[in-house]
Coordinates of N, CA and C in Angstrom, one line a residue:
R1 N 0.9 -1.5 0.0 CA 0.0 0.0 -0.1 C 0.8 1.3 -0.1
G2 N 1.8 1.2 -0.8 CA 2.6 2.5 -1.0 C 3.6 2.6 -0.2
V3 N 3.9 1.5 0.8 CA 5.0 1.8 2.0 C 6.1 0.9 1.6
P4 N 7.2 1.4 1.3 CA 8.2 0.4 0.3 C 9.3 0.1 2.2
S5 N 9.7 -1.2 1.6 CA 10.3 -1.6 3.1 C 11.6 -1.4 2.5
N6 N 11.9 -0.4 1.6 CA 13.3 -0.1 1.5 C 13.7 1.0 2.9
S7 N 15.2 0.6 3.4 CA 15.6 1.3 4.5 C 15.9 2.4 4.5
D8 N 16.5 2.6 3.5 CA 16.8 3.8 2.4 C 15.7 5.0 2.1
A9 N 14.5 4.2 2.3 CA 13.8 5.4 1.8 C 13.4 7.0 2.8
L10 N 12.9 7.8 1.9 CA 12.8 9.2 3.0 C 11.6 9.4 3.6
V11 N 11.8 9.9 4.5 CA 10.5 9.4 5.6 C 9.5 11.0 5.4
V12 N 8.3 10.6 5.6 CA 7.3 11.6 5.7 C 6.7 11.1 6.6
G13 N 7.0 12.1 7.7 CA 6.4 11.4 9.3 C 5.0 12.2 9.3
L14 N 4.2 11.0 10.0 CA 2.6 11.8 10.3 C 2.2 11.4 11.8
V15 N 2.1 12.5 12.5 CA 2.2 12.9 13.8 C 0.5 12.9 14.2
G16 N -0.2 12.2 14.5 CA -1.6 12.6 14.3 C -2.4 11.9 15.6
T17 N -3.5 12.5 16.1 CA -4.3 11.7 17.1 C -5.2 10.6 16.4
M18 N -4.7 9.2 16.7 CA -5.3 8.3 16.2 C -5.8 7.3 16.8
T19 N -5.9 7.4 18.3 CA -7.0 7.0 18.9 C -7.3 8.0 20.1
G20 N -8.5 8.0 20.5 CA -9.4 8.6 21.5 C -10.2 9.5 21.1
P21 N -10.5 10.6 21.9 CA -12.0 11.4 21.1 C -11.8 12.0 20.0
D22 N -10.5 12.7 19.8 CA -10.0 13.3 18.5 C -9.5 12.4 17.1
S23 N -9.7 11.4 17.5 CA -9.3 10.3 16.9 C -9.3 10.6 15.0
W24 N -10.6 11.4 14.7 CA -11.0 11.6 13.5 C -9.7 12.4 12.7
R25 N -9.3 13.0 13.5 CA -7.9 14.1 13.0 C -7.1 12.8 12.5
G26 N -6.4 12.0 13.2 CA -5.3 11.1 12.8 C -6.0 10.2 11.5
E27 N -7.1 10.0 11.6 CA -7.4 8.8 10.6 C -7.7 9.3 9.6
E28 N -8.5 10.6 9.1 CA -8.3 11.3 8.3 C -7.1 11.7 7.5
A29 N -6.7 11.7 8.3 CA -5.0 12.5 7.9 C -4.4 11.2 6.7
Y30 N -4.6 10.2 7.8 CA -3.7 8.9 7.3 C -4.3 8.5 6.2
E31 N -5.3 8.7 6.0 CA -6.0 7.9 4.7 C -5.4 9.1 3.3
G32 N -5.3 10.4 3.5 CA -5.1 11.3 2.5 C -3.3 11.3 2.5
A33 N -2.6 10.7 3.7 CA -1.3 10.6 3.4 C -0.7 9.2 3.0
D34 N -1.4 8.5 3.3 CA -1.4 7.3 2.4 C -1.2 6.9 1.2
L35 N -2.3 7.6 0.7 CA -2.6 7.8 -0.8 C -1.5 8.5 -1.3
A36 N -1.2 9.7 -0.7 CA -0.1 10.6 -1.7 C 1.1 9.9 -1.5
I37 N 1.5 9.3 -0.5 CA 2.7 8.4 -0.4 C 3.0 7.3 -1.6
H38 N 2.0 6.7 -1.6 CA 1.4 5.6 -2.8 C 1.6 6.5 -4.3
D39 N 0.7 7.4 -4.4 CA 1.0 8.2 -5.5 C 2.3 8.7 -6.1
L40 N 2.7 9.1 -4.8 CA 4.7 9.7 -5.4 C 4.9 8.6 -5.8
N41 N 5.6 7.5 -5.1 CA 5.8 6.2 -5.4 C 5.5 5.9 -6.8
E42 N 4.6 5.7 -6.9 CA 4.1 5.0 -8.5 C 4.9 6.2 -9.3
G43 N 5.1 7.4 -9.1 CA 5.7 8.3 -10.2 C 7.2 8.4 -10.3
R44 N 7.7 7.6 -9.0 CA 9.2 8.0 -9.2 C 9.7 6.8 -10.2
G45 N 10.9 7.2 -10.6 CA 11.6 6.0 -11.5 C 12.3 5.2 -10.4
S46 N 12.5 4.3 -10.6 CA 13.2 3.1 -10.1 C 14.4 3.6 -9.3
D47 N 15.3 4.8 -10.0 CA 16.8 4.7 -9.8 C 16.5 5.9 -8.8
R48 N 15.3 6.2 -7.9 CA 15.4 7.5 -6.8 C 14.7 6.8 -5.9
R49 N 15.6 7.5 -4.7 CA 14.8 6.5 -3.3 C 13.1 6.7 -3.1
P50 N 12.7 6.2 -2.6 CA 11.0 6.0 -2.5 C 10.8 6.9 -1.2
F51 N 9.9 7.0 -0.9 CA 9.1 8.0 0.2 C 8.8 6.7 1.4
R52 N 8.5 6.7 2.0 CA 8.0 5.7 3.6 C 7.1 6.6 4.4
L53 N 5.9 6.4 4.7 CA 5.0 7.2 5.5 C 5.3 6.3 7.4
Q54 N 5.9 7.3 7.7 CA 6.1 6.9 9.3 C 5.0 7.4 10.3
T55 N 4.0 6.7 10.6 CA 2.7 7.4 11.3 C 3.0 6.8 12.7
L56 N 3.0 8.2 13.6 CA 3.0 7.9 14.8 C 1.8 8.6 16.1
D57 N 1.2 7.9 16.5 CA -0.3 8.3 17.3 C 0.0 9.0 18.8
D58 N -0.2 10.2 18.6 CA -0.1 11.2 20.0 C -1.3 10.8 20.8
R59 N -2.1 10.3 20.9 CA -3.2 9.7 21.9 C -3.8 11.2 22.1
G60 N -3.6 12.3 21.5 CA -4.2 13.6 21.7 C -3.6 14.4 23.1
D61 N -1.9 14.1 23.0 CA -1.6 14.4 24.6 C -0.3 15.3 23.3
P62 N -0.6 17.0 23.8 CA 0.2 17.8 23.0 C 1.8 17.5 23.5
E63 N 1.9 17.1 24.6 CA 3.4 16.8 25.5 C 4.3 16.2 24.1
A64 N 3.3 14.7 24.3 CA 4.2 14.1 23.3 C 3.7 14.0 21.8
A65 N 2.9 14.7 21.4 CA 3.2 15.3 20.4 C 4.3 15.9 19.7
A66 N 4.7 16.6 20.6 CA 5.5 17.8 20.0 C 6.8 16.4 20.3
N67 N 6.7 16.0 21.3 CA 8.5 14.9 21.4 C 8.4 14.5 20.2
M68 N 7.3 13.9 19.4 CA 7.4 12.8 18.5 C 7.5 13.6 17.1
V69 N 7.3 14.9 17.1 CA 7.6 15.9 16.0 C 8.9 15.8 16.2
R70 N 9.5 16.3 17.3 CA 11.0 16.6 17.7 C 11.7 15.2 17.0
D71 N 11.3 14.3 17.5 CA 12.2 13.1 17.3 C 11.9 12.3 15.8
L72 N 10.9 12.7 14.7 CA 10.8 12.5 13.8 C 11.9 13.5 12.7
A73 N 11.9 14.8 13.2 CA 12.9 16.0 12.8 C 14.1 15.4 12.9
G74 N 15.0 14.6 13.8 CA 15.8 14.2 14.5 C 16.3 12.8 13.3
L75 N 15.8 12.5 12.6 CA 16.3 11.4 11.8 C 16.4 12.0 10.8
D76 N 17.7 11.3 10.2 CA 18.2 11.8 8.9 C 17.7 11.6 7.5
R77 N 16.8 11.1 7.6 CA 15.8 10.8 6.4 C 14.6 11.4 6.2
T78 N 14.2 11.9 7.2 CA 12.9 12.6 7.1 C 13.1 14.2 6.1
V79 N 12.1 14.0 5.2 CA 12.0 15.0 4.7 C 10.4 16.1 5.2
G80 N 10.0 15.6 5.8 CA 8.5 16.6 6.1 C 7.5 16.0 7.1
I81 N 6.7 16.7 7.6 CA 6.2 16.2 8.4 C 4.5 16.9 8.2
I82 N 3.7 15.8 8.6 CA 2.4 16.1 8.5 C 1.5 15.9 9.6
Y83 N 1.1 16.9 10.1 CA 0.9 17.2 11.7 C -1.3 16.8 11.9
A84 N -1.4 16.2 12.4 CA -3.0 16.3 12.8 C -3.1 16.0 14.3
G85 N -2.3 16.5 15.1 CA -2.7 16.3 16.3 C -2.7 17.4 17.3
P86 N -3.0 17.9 18.3 CA -3.6 19.0 18.9 C -2.6 20.2 18.6
P87 N -3.1 21.2 17.9 CA -2.6 21.9 17.3 C -1.9 23.1 18.3
E88 N -1.9 23.1 19.5 CA -1.4 24.0 20.4 C 0.3 23.6 20.5
A89 N 0.7 22.0 20.0 CA 1.5 21.7 20.3 C 2.9 21.5 19.0
L90 N 2.3 21.8 18.3 CA 3.6 22.1 17.2 C 4.5 23.1 16.5
P91 N 4.0 24.1 17.4 CA 5.0 25.0 17.8 C 6.4 24.8 18.6
D92 N 5.9 24.0 20.0 CA 6.7 23.8 20.4 C 7.9 22.9 20.0
A93 N 8.0 22.7 19.0 CA 8.9 21.6 18.4 C 9.7 22.7 17.1
E94 N 9.6 23.7 17.0 CA 9.9 24.8 15.9 C 11.6 24.3 15.7
A95 N 12.0 24.4 17.0 CA 13.7 24.6 17.3 C 14.2 23.3 16.6
A96 N 13.7 22.2 16.7 CA 13.8 21.0 16.4 C 13.8 21.0 14.7
L97 N 12.7 21.5 14.2 CA 12.3 21.6 12.6 C 13.2 22.4 12.4
A98 N 13.8 23.8 12.7 CA 14.2 24.4 12.0 C 16.0 24.3 12.3
S99 N 16.2 23.4 13.1 CA 17.7 22.9 12.7 C 17.9 21.9 11.6
R100 N 16.9 21.1 11.4 CA 17.1 20.4 9.8 C 16.1 21.2 9.1
G101 N 15.8 22.1 9.0 CA 14.6 22.7 7.5 C 13.8 21.9 7.3
I102 N 13.2 21.5 8.1 CA 12.3 20.1 8.1 C 10.7 20.9 8.2
P103 N 9.9 21.0 6.9 CA 8.6 21.8 7.2 C 7.8 21.2 7.8
A104 N 6.7 21.0 8.9 CA 5.4 20.6 9.4 C 4.3 20.8 8.8
I105 N 3.5 20.6 8.6 CA 2.2 21.1 7.9 C 0.8 20.7 8.8
L106 N 0.2 21.5 9.3 CA -1.1 21.5 10.3 C -1.9 21.2 9.5
L107 N -2.8 19.9 10.0 CA -4.2 19.7 9.0 C -5.3 20.3 9.2
Y108 N -5.4 20.4 10.8 CA -6.5 21.3 11.6 C -6.2 21.7 12.6
G109 N -6.7 23.1 12.1 CA -6.2 23.9 13.5 C -5.9 25.3 12.6
D110 N -5.6 26.2 13.6 CA -5.4 27.8 13.1 C -4.3 28.1 14.2
L111 N -2.9 27.9 13.7 CA -1.8 28.5 14.2 C -1.7 29.8 14.0
Y112 N -2.4 30.4 12.3 CA -2.5 32.1 12.5 C -3.3 33.0 13.4
A113 N -4.1 32.4 13.7 CA -5.1 33.0 14.8 C -4.6 33.2 15.9
A114 N -3.9 32.0 16.3 CA -3.6 31.8 17.8 C -2.2 32.8 17.7
K115 N -1.4 33.3 16.5 CA -0.8 33.9 16.8 C 0.6 32.7 16.8
A116 N 0.5 31.6 16.2 CA 1.6 30.7 16.9 C 2.1 30.5 15.7
L117 N 2.0 30.8 14.3 CA 2.8 30.4 13.3 C 4.5 30.6 13.5
T118 N 5.4 29.6 12.6 CA 6.7 30.0 12.9 C 7.6 29.4 12.2
A119 N 8.8 30.0 11.6 CA 9.1 29.5 10.3 C 9.0 28.3 9.5
H120 N 9.0 27.5 10.4 CA 8.8 25.7 9.8 C 7.6 25.1 9.7
T121 N 6.3 26.0 10.3 CA 5.1 25.6 11.0 C 4.3 26.1 9.7
F122 N 3.2 25.1 8.5 CA 2.0 25.7 8.1 C 0.5 25.5 8.7
Q123 N -0.2 26.0 8.1 CA -1.3 25.2 8.1 C -2.1 25.2 6.9
M124 N -2.5 24.1 6.7 CA -3.5 23.9 5.3 C -5.5 24.4 5.2
G125 N -5.5 24.6 6.9 CA -6.8 25.0 6.8 C -7.0 26.4 6.4
P126 N -8.1 27.2 6.2 CA -7.9 28.8 6.3 C -8.4 29.1 7.8
S127 N -7.3 30.7 7.8 CA -7.6 31.1 9.2 C -9.1 31.4 9.5
L128 N -9.1 31.2 11.0 CA -10.2 31.3 11.8 C -10.3 32.9 11.5
L129 N -9.3 33.7 11.9 CA -9.5 35.0 11.5 C -10.1 35.6 10.6
W130 N -9.6 35.4 9.3 CA -10.1 35.5 8.2 C -11.8 35.1 8.3
E131 N -11.8 33.9 8.5 CA -13.3 33.4 8.6 C -14.3 34.1 9.2
A132 N -13.7 34.7 10.5 CA -14.4 35.5 11.8 C -14.6 36.9 10.7
R133 N -13.9 37.3 10.2 CA -14.0 38.3 9.7 C -15.2 38.4 8.5
R134 N -15.1 37.4 7.6 CA -15.9 37.2 6.4 C -17.0 36.8 7.0
L135 N -17.1 36.4 8.2 CA -18.4 35.9 8.6 C -19.2 37.5 9.5
A136 N -18.4 38.2 10.3 CA -19.0 39.3 10.9 C -19.5 40.6 9.8
S137 N -18.7 40.2 8.6 CA -19.2 41.3 7.5 C -20.8 40.9 7.0
Y138 N -20.5 39.5 6.8 CA -22.0 38.8 6.1 C -23.1 39.3 7.3
V139 N -22.8 38.9 8.6 CA -24.2 39.5 9.7 C -24.3 40.8 9.7
S140 N -23.5 41.3 9.4 CA -23.4 42.9 10.2 C -24.4 43.5 9.0
E141 N -23.4 43.8 7.7 CA -23.6 44.3 6.3 C -25.1 44.2 5.3
D142 N -24.2 42.6 4.9 CA -25.5 41.6 4.5 C -26.7 41.6 4.9
R143 N -26.7 41.2 6.2 CA -28.1 40.6 6.9 C -28.5 41.7 7.9
G144 N -27.7 42.7 8.6 CA -28.1 43.8 9.5 C -28.5 43.2 10.7
Y145 N -28.1 42.0 11.1 CA -28.0 41.1 12.1 C -27.6 42.2 13.5
R146 N -28.1 42.1 15.0 CA -27.5 43.0 15.7 C -27.3 41.7 16.7
K147 N -27.5 40.4 16.4 CA -27.2 39.4 17.8 C -26.9 38.1 16.7
V148 N -25.6 37.8 17.5 CA -25.3 36.5 16.5 C -25.1 35.5 17.5
G149 N -25.7 34.2 17.1 CA -25.1 33.1 17.5 C -24.3 32.1 17.1
A150 N -23.4 31.4 17.6 CA -21.9 30.6 17.5 C -22.0 29.5 18.2
L151 N -22.0 28.0 17.9 CA -21.8 26.9 18.5 C -20.2 26.4 17.9
L152 N -19.4 26.5 19.2 CA -17.9 26.5 19.3 C -17.2 25.3 20.0
E153 N -16.6 25.2 19.4 CA -16.1 22.9 20.1 C -15.5 23.9 21.8
F154 N -15.9 23.3 22.7 CA -14.9 23.8 24.0 C -13.1 23.4 23.9
S155 N -12.8 23.7 23.4 CA -11.2 23.7 23.3 C -10.5 24.7 23.0
E156 N -9.2 24.5 22.9 CA -8.7 26.2 22.8 C -8.6 26.3 21.3
E157 N -9.1 25.5 20.3 CA -9.0 25.9 19.0 C -10.3 26.6 18.8
G158 N -11.6 26.4 19.7 CA -12.9 26.8 20.1 C -12.5 28.8 20.1
G159 N -11.8 28.5 21.4 CA -11.4 29.7 22.0 C -10.7 30.4 21.3
T160 N -9.8 30.4 20.4 CA -9.5 31.2 19.2 C -10.2 31.4 18.7
A161 N -11.1 30.3 18.1 CA -12.6 31.0 17.2 C -13.6 32.0 17.7
Q162 N -13.9 31.9 18.7 CA -14.6 32.7 20.0 C -13.8 34.1 19.5
T163 N -12.6 34.0 20.4 CA -12.0 35.7 20.0 C -12.2 35.9 18.8
A164 N -11.5 35.4 18.0 CA -11.6 36.0 16.7 C -12.8 36.2 16.3
L165 N -13.7 36.0 16.5 CA -15.2 36.5 16.2 C -15.5 37.7 16.9
Q166 N -15.6 37.3 18.2 CA -16.0 38.7 19.3 C -15.0 39.8 18.2
S167 N -14.0 39.7 18.0 CA -13.0 41.0 17.8 C -13.5 41.4 16.1
A168 N -13.7 40.9 15.2 CA -14.4 40.9 13.9 C -15.9 41.8 14.0
L169 N -16.4 40.9 15.1 CA -18.3 41.8 15.3 C -17.8 43.1 15.8
R170 N -17.0 43.5 16.5 CA -16.8 44.5 17.3 C -16.0 45.6 16.1
D171 N -15.2 44.9 15.1 CA -14.8 45.6 14.3 C -16.0 46.4 13.1
Q172 N -17.1 45.6 13.0 CA -18.0 45.6 12.2 C -19.3 46.5 12.7
G173 N -18.7 46.9 14.2 CA -19.6 48.2 14.6 C -20.7 47.6 15.6
L174 N -20.5 46.3 16.4 CA -21.4 45.4 17.3 C -20.4 45.6 18.4
P175 N -20.4 46.5 19.1 CA -19.7 47.0 20.2 C -19.8 45.8 21.6
R176 N -21.1 45.5 21.6 CA -21.2 44.3 22.9 C -21.3 42.7 22.0
A177 N -20.7 42.9 21.2 CA -20.8 41.2 20.9 C -20.4 40.1 22.0
K178 N -21.1 39.4 21.9 CA -21.0 38.3 23.0 C -20.8 37.0 22.5
V179 N -19.8 36.3 22.4 CA -20.0 35.2 21.8 C -19.6 34.2 22.8
V180 N -20.1 32.9 23.2 CA -20.5 32.1 24.3 C -20.5 30.5 23.8

């Protein structure tokens, strides 16, 4: 399934929550990453080193996730890391990523709005800050609403979304905007 047994293979790491309440993150990321590695290897000539997907389960533990990213960054054959774990953990591994020039790509979360982007971390999803600004513009200018309800996840990411939406609503002239 696209995972060569060649010990000389280039490693693409996947650190994700594969078990526990947020296991959807890791499971979804694995499906895409496994297919991508398979496709990459199919298109490479036999004279080129293949890619191997190295999957690690952080079980939703931010400290374990950051350590796993550091460990992968320490491998000579690692060329990149796909990250589908707790978003707040990824910036903690910046020094290890920087020392090897390895990018880590966050699949689910918003480092930009949390002001946690670093030189070697990237995010695939749109910024919650950008989305909040668009939503606030829509509800105040297009719809003329004075009250807005939002259903947010009770997590660090949900808190970031709440703060971004409150700020964007205030910027749109709803000074007593409250998001709970």
